[in-house]
């Protein structure tokens, strides 16, 4: 019932502001975390599409690129594919991370047909534990951002970068690296190397402090 209520709220917003909303995401990494079965997720996506009938609002679902490739039936249910790419969590060394993303991106495009695809999350932490050959550090975080942006701009890849600010509360859920994904620290200071990685497009700022959601 909570999920259906969330969808009802989202649909109501889309109906009030149809010209301001291009797409909505129903679910995020629910298959990766084994929170829903494929059949349950399909039912939610179909329900949302029925409720949005008559509006030019695309319905999407976000998950890791691996999960989407394993479940092409989910791709068939959406108007736009949102895929998460985290070479850090997959244990790639920083020098191998972008080639890994490029390979995975091409593999995903091979099964999505003519549907639009966007990278819904990607990034590299500036501190925390090593995962395989993936070493979190300010230098590697800035290098990944720089190399990823250059590739995405060259190939016209639409993406969302994770994340703007560090969030210390995430350490409870992901380990120490959970608090270190930001381009800025929690006080709004741009991290080491990020000015160059962003081509000077960002300066220090003051973040808006939000409380984490309950679910």
mmCIF file of C-alpha atoms in Angstrom:
data_model
loop_
_atom_site.group_PDB
_atom_site.id
_atom_site.type_symbol
_atom_site.label_atom_id
_atom_site.label_comp_id
_atom_site.label_asym_id
_atom_site.label_seq_id
_atom_site.Cartn_x
_atom_site.Cartn_y
_atom_site.Cartn_z
ATOM 1 C CA UNK A 1 0.000 0.000 0.000
ATOM 2 C CA UNK A 2 2.896 2.353 0.706
ATOM 3 C CA UNK A 3 4.293 1.796 -2.774
ATOM 4 C CA UNK A 4 0.909 2.389 -4.391
ATOM 5 C CA UNK A 5 0.434 5.573 -2.373
ATOM 6 C CA UNK A 6 3.845 6.825 -3.535
ATOM 7 C CA UNK A 7 2.878 6.150 -7.156
ATOM 8 C CA UNK A 8 -0.464 7.929 -6.675
ATOM 9 C CA UNK A 9 1.343 10.979 -5.302
ATOM 10 C CA UNK A 10 3.803 11.005 -8.188
ATOM 11 C CA UNK A 11 1.051 10.633 -10.776
ATOM 12 C CA UNK A 12 -0.877 13.496 -9.189
ATOM 13 C CA UNK A 13 2.178 15.750 -9.462
ATOM 14 C CA UNK A 14 2.682 14.728 -13.094
ATOM 15 C CA UNK A 15 -0.952 15.530 -13.896
ATOM 16 C CA UNK A 16 -0.674 18.969 -12.279
ATOM 17 C CA UNK A 17 2.595 19.813 -14.048
ATOM 18 C CA UNK A 18 2.667 17.841 -17.314
ATOM 19 C CA UNK A 19 4.818 20.415 -19.086
ATOM 20 C CA UNK A 20 7.511 20.345 -16.409
ATOM 21 C CA UNK A 21 8.015 16.581 -16.054
ATOM 22 C CA UNK A 22 9.700 14.587 -18.801
ATOM 23 C CA UNK A 23 10.025 11.262 -17.015
ATOM 24 C CA UNK A 24 9.414 9.550 -13.706
ATOM 25 C CA UNK A 25 11.332 6.694 -12.126
ATOM 26 C CA UNK A 26 9.317 3.903 -10.531
ATOM 27 C CA UNK A 27 11.763 2.059 -8.286
ATOM 28 C CA UNK A 28 15.514 2.216 -7.757
ATOM 29 C CA UNK A 29 17.737 -0.873 -7.399
ATOM 30 C CA UNK A 30 14.814 -2.916 -6.073
ATOM 31 C CA UNK A 31 15.989 -5.979 -8.001
ATOM 32 C CA UNK A 32 19.605 -5.498 -6.905
ATOM 33 C CA UNK A 33 18.540 -5.377 -3.251
ATOM 34 C CA UNK A 34 16.020 -8.203 -3.789
ATOM 35 C CA UNK A 35 13.178 -6.063 -2.454
ATOM 36 C CA UNK A 36 10.821 -6.957 -5.304
ATOM 37 C CA UNK A 37 10.450 -9.843 -7.698
ATOM 38 C CA UNK A 38 10.563 -9.169 -11.420
ATOM 39 C CA UNK A 39 6.833 -9.846 -11.583
ATOM 40 C CA UNK A 40 6.050 -7.398 -8.774
ATOM 41 C CA UNK A 41 8.145 -4.690 -10.424
ATOM 42 C CA UNK A 42 6.438 -5.291 -13.758
ATOM 43 C CA UNK A 43 3.067 -4.876 -12.067
ATOM 44 C CA UNK A 44 4.071 -1.518 -10.545
ATOM 45 C CA UNK A 45 5.419 -0.244 -13.870
ATOM 46 C CA UNK A 46 2.274 -1.275 -15.726
ATOM 47 C CA UNK A 47 0.129 0.325 -13.046
ATOM 48 C CA UNK A 48 2.033 3.610 -13.351
ATOM 49 C CA UNK A 49 1.756 3.589 -17.145
ATOM 50 C CA UNK A 50 -2.024 3.074 -16.924
ATOM 51 C CA UNK A 51 -2.368 5.918 -14.422
ATOM 52 C CA UNK A 52 -0.345 8.240 -16.682
ATOM 53 C CA UNK A 53 -2.279 7.406 -19.836
ATOM 54 C CA UNK A 54 -2.785 10.513 -21.961
ATOM 55 C CA UNK A 55 0.290 12.330 -20.629
ATOM 56 C CA UNK A 56 3.619 12.670 -22.443
ATOM 57 C CA UNK A 57 5.514 11.509 -19.377
ATOM 58 C CA UNK A 58 8.011 8.667 -19.813
ATOM 59 C CA UNK A 59 8.062 5.878 -17.230
ATOM 60 C CA UNK A 60 11.439 4.441 -16.244
ATOM 61 C CA UNK A 61 13.114 2.198 -13.699
ATOM 62 C CA UNK A 62 16.664 2.535 -12.327
ATOM 63 C CA UNK A 63 18.993 -0.315 -11.448
ATOM 64 C CA UNK A 64 22.549 -1.494 -11.973
ATOM 65 C CA UNK A 65 23.455 -2.156 -15.590
ATOM 66 C CA UNK A 66 24.017 -5.823 -14.727
ATOM 67 C CA UNK A 67 20.520 -6.281 -13.307
ATOM 68 C CA UNK A 68 18.948 -4.605 -16.322
ATOM 69 C CA UNK A 69 20.898 -6.850 -18.687
ATOM 70 C CA UNK A 70 19.812 -9.911 -16.708
ATOM 71 C CA UNK A 71 16.153 -8.903 -16.891
ATOM 72 C CA UNK A 72 15.368 -7.582 -20.381
ATOM 73 C CA UNK A 73 11.670 -8.071 -19.632
ATOM 74 C CA UNK A 74 11.929 -5.003 -17.378
ATOM 75 C CA UNK A 75 13.436 -2.989 -20.231
ATOM 76 C CA UNK A 76 10.391 -3.883 -22.315
ATOM 77 C CA UNK A 77 8.127 -2.346 -19.642
ATOM 78 C CA UNK A 78 9.694 1.133 -19.623
ATOM 79 C CA UNK A 79 9.860 4.131 -21.958
ATOM 80 C CA UNK A 80 13.347 5.145 -20.820
ATOM 81 C CA UNK A 81 16.110 3.037 -19.265
ATOM 82 C CA UNK A 82 18.009 4.366 -16.242
ATOM 83 C CA UNK A 83 21.202 2.436 -15.497
ATOM 84 C CA UNK A 84 23.684 2.769 -12.629
ATOM 85 C CA UNK A 85 27.406 2.291 -13.278
ATOM 86 C CA UNK A 86 29.807 1.934 -10.339
ATOM 87 C CA UNK A 87 33.192 0.512 -11.359
ATOM 88 C CA UNK A 88 34.353 1.166 -7.783
ATOM 89 C CA UNK A 89 31.825 -1.317 -6.365
ATOM 90 C CA UNK A 90 32.812 -3.772 -9.107
ATOM 91 C CA UNK A 91 36.421 -3.638 -7.929
ATOM 92 C CA UNK A 92 38.083 -2.069 -10.970
ATOM 93 C CA UNK A 93 41.355 -0.188 -10.655
ATOM 94 C CA UNK A 94 40.942 3.486 -11.485
ATOM 95 C CA UNK A 95 42.814 3.128 -14.784
ATOM 96 C CA UNK A 96 40.432 0.343 -15.855
ATOM 97 C CA UNK A 97 37.230 1.946 -14.603
ATOM 98 C CA UNK A 98 36.214 4.034 -17.608
ATOM 99 C CA UNK A 99 36.926 1.233 -20.125
ATOM 100 C CA UNK A 100 34.714 -1.007 -17.962
ATOM 101 C CA UNK A 101 31.915 1.564 -18.062
ATOM 102 C CA UNK A 102 32.290 1.931 -21.827
ATOM 103 C CA UNK A 103 32.034 -1.832 -22.361
ATOM 104 C CA UNK A 104 29.025 -2.157 -20.076
ATOM 105 C CA UNK A 105 27.344 0.832 -21.764
ATOM 106 C CA UNK A 106 27.696 -0.725 -25.211
ATOM 107 C CA UNK A 107 26.395 -4.072 -23.929
ATOM 108 C CA UNK A 108 23.340 -2.336 -22.517
ATOM 109 C CA UNK A 109 22.685 -0.378 -25.712
ATOM 110 C CA UNK A 110 22.764 -3.658 -27.634
ATOM 111 C CA UNK A 111 19.602 -4.838 -25.861
ATOM 112 C CA UNK A 112 17.655 -1.593 -25.375
ATOM 113 C CA UNK A 113 16.859 -1.079 -29.036
ATOM 114 C CA UNK A 114 15.642 2.407 -29.852
ATOM 115 C CA UNK A 115 14.649 3.248 -26.274
ATOM 116 C CA UNK A 116 16.455 6.222 -24.711
ATOM 117 C CA UNK A 117 19.034 5.290 -22.106
ATOM 118 C CA UNK A 118 20.510 7.469 -19.370
ATOM 119 C CA UNK A 119 23.128 6.828 -16.706
ATOM 120 C CA UNK A 120 21.170 7.436 -13.529
ATOM 121 C CA UNK A 121 24.100 7.092 -11.119
ATOM 122 C CA UNK A 122 27.878 6.929 -11.335
ATOM 123 C CA UNK A 123 30.752 8.221 -9.236
ATOM 124 C CA UNK A 124 33.831 7.371 -7.184
ATOM 125 C CA UNK A 125 34.331 7.902 -3.430
ATOM 126 C CA UNK A 126 37.174 10.040 -2.093
ATOM 127 C CA UNK A 127 37.684 7.955 1.059
ATOM 128 C CA UNK A 128 36.802 4.590 2.551
ATOM 129 C CA UNK A 129 37.776 0.964 2.005
ATOM 130 C CA UNK A 130 39.309 -0.582 -1.079
ATOM 131 C CA UNK A 131 37.041 -2.921 -3.060
ATOM 132 C CA UNK A 132 39.264 -5.308 -4.977
ATOM 133 C CA UNK A 133 41.583 -3.073 -7.007
ATOM 134 C CA UNK A 134 39.364 0.001 -6.563
ATOM 135 C CA UNK A 135 41.057 2.503 -4.242
ATOM 136 C CA UNK A 136 39.007 5.442 -2.904
ATOM 137 C CA UNK A 137 40.980 8.687 -2.727
ATOM 138 C CA UNK A 138 40.554 12.367 -3.627
ATOM 139 C CA UNK A 139 42.865 11.881 -6.595
ATOM 140 C CA UNK A 140 40.954 8.878 -7.958
ATOM 141 C CA UNK A 141 37.598 10.554 -7.331
ATOM 142 C CA UNK A 142 38.657 13.595 -9.353
ATOM 143 C CA UNK A 143 40.235 11.459 -12.079
ATOM 144 C CA UNK A 144 37.090 9.380 -12.525
ATOM 145 C CA UNK A 145 34.921 12.487 -12.740
ATOM 146 C CA UNK A 146 37.223 14.097 -15.309
ATOM 147 C CA UNK A 147 37.548 11.040 -17.537
ATOM 148 C CA UNK A 148 33.869 10.102 -17.268
ATOM 149 C CA UNK A 149 32.687 13.613 -18.175
ATOM 150 C CA UNK A 150 34.994 13.774 -21.173
ATOM 151 C CA UNK A 151 33.650 10.465 -22.477
ATOM 152 C CA UNK A 152 30.001 11.311 -21.771
ATOM 153 C CA UNK A 153 30.256 14.671 -23.516
ATOM 154 C CA UNK A 154 32.060 13.171 -26.491
ATOM 155 C CA UNK A 155 29.491 10.371 -26.893
ATOM 156 C CA UNK A 156 26.454 12.516 -25.982
ATOM 157 C CA UNK A 157 25.584 10.281 -23.028
ATOM 158 C CA UNK A 158 22.918 11.630 -20.712
ATOM 159 C CA UNK A 159 23.843 11.144 -17.072
ATOM 160 C CA UNK A 160 23.337 12.053 -13.430
ATOM 161 C CA UNK A 161 26.485 12.137 -11.300
ATOM 162 C CA UNK A 162 26.525 10.822 -7.743
ATOM 163 C CA UNK A 163 26.723 12.953 -5.795
ATOM 164 C CA UNK A 164 26.843 16.687 -5.137
ATOM 165 C CA UNK A 165 27.659 16.609 -1.393
ATOM 166 C CA UNK A 166 29.117 14.120 1.065
ATOM 167 C CA UNK A 167 26.485 12.541 3.308
ATOM 168 C CA UNK A 168 27.864 11.206 6.588
ATOM 169 C CA UNK A 169 24.655 9.293 7.376
ATOM 170 C CA UNK A 170 25.297 6.964 4.422
ATOM 171 C CA UNK A 171 28.305 5.448 6.193
ATOM 172 C CA UNK A 172 25.896 3.466 8.364
ATOM 173 C CA UNK A 173 24.562 1.711 5.276
ATOM 174 C CA UNK A 174 27.620 1.462 2.999
ATOM 175 C CA UNK A 175 30.656 1.556 5.272
ATOM 176 C CA UNK A 176 33.045 4.539 5.517
ATOM 177 C CA UNK A 177 33.029 5.104 1.749
ATOM 178 C CA UNK A 178 29.312 5.819 1.952
ATOM 179 C CA UNK A 179 30.078 9.242 3.385
ATOM 180 C CA UNK A 180 32.563 10.217 0.661
ATOM 181 C CA UNK A 181 30.775 10.321 -2.712
ATOM 182 C CA UNK A 182 30.351 14.097 -2.940
ATOM 183 C CA UNK A 183 32.061 16.565 -5.230
ATOM 184 C CA UNK A 184 31.738 18.916 -2.236
ATOM 185 C CA UNK A 185 32.210 18.043 1.426
ATOM 186 C CA UNK A 186 29.328 18.467 3.862
ATOM 187 C CA UNK A 187 30.349 22.076 4.531
ATOM 188 C CA UNK A 188 30.062 22.978 0.853
ATOM 189 C CA UNK A 189 33.800 23.114 0.093
ATOM 190 C CA UNK A 190 34.794 21.749 -3.299
ATOM 191 C CA UNK A 191 37.141 18.797 -2.834
ATOM 192 C CA UNK A 192 40.731 18.567 -3.972
ATOM 193 C CA UNK A 193 41.070 18.224 -7.734
ATOM 194 C CA UNK A 194 37.409 18.827 -8.508
ATOM 195 C CA UNK A 195 37.894 22.338 -9.898
ATOM 196 C CA UNK A 196 40.140 20.950 -12.624
ATOM 197 C CA UNK A 197 37.846 17.952 -13.198
ATOM 198 C CA UNK A 198 34.902 20.308 -13.694
ATOM 199 C CA UNK A 199 36.896 22.697 -15.900
ATOM 200 C CA UNK A 200 36.353 25.420 -13.306
ATOM 201 C CA UNK A 201 32.570 25.144 -13.625
ATOM 202 C CA UNK A 202 31.946 24.983 -9.864
ATOM 203 C CA UNK A 203 33.040 26.892 -6.783
ATOM 204 C CA UNK A 204 32.485 26.520 -3.063
ATOM 205 C CA UNK A 205 28.851 26.627 -2.051
ATOM 206 C CA UNK A 206 26.583 26.039 0.917
ATOM 207 C CA UNK A 207 24.679 22.735 0.798
ATOM 208 C CA UNK A 208 21.065 22.252 1.754
ATOM 209 C CA UNK A 209 21.010 19.727 4.582
ATOM 210 C CA UNK A 210 18.299 17.126 4.073
ATOM 211 C CA UNK A 211 17.276 14.343 6.397
ATOM 212 C CA UNK A 212 17.547 10.821 4.941
ATOM 213 C CA UNK A 213 14.302 9.160 3.934
ATOM 214 C CA UNK A 214 12.860 6.452 6.137
ATOM 215 C CA UNK A 215 12.902 3.970 3.239
#
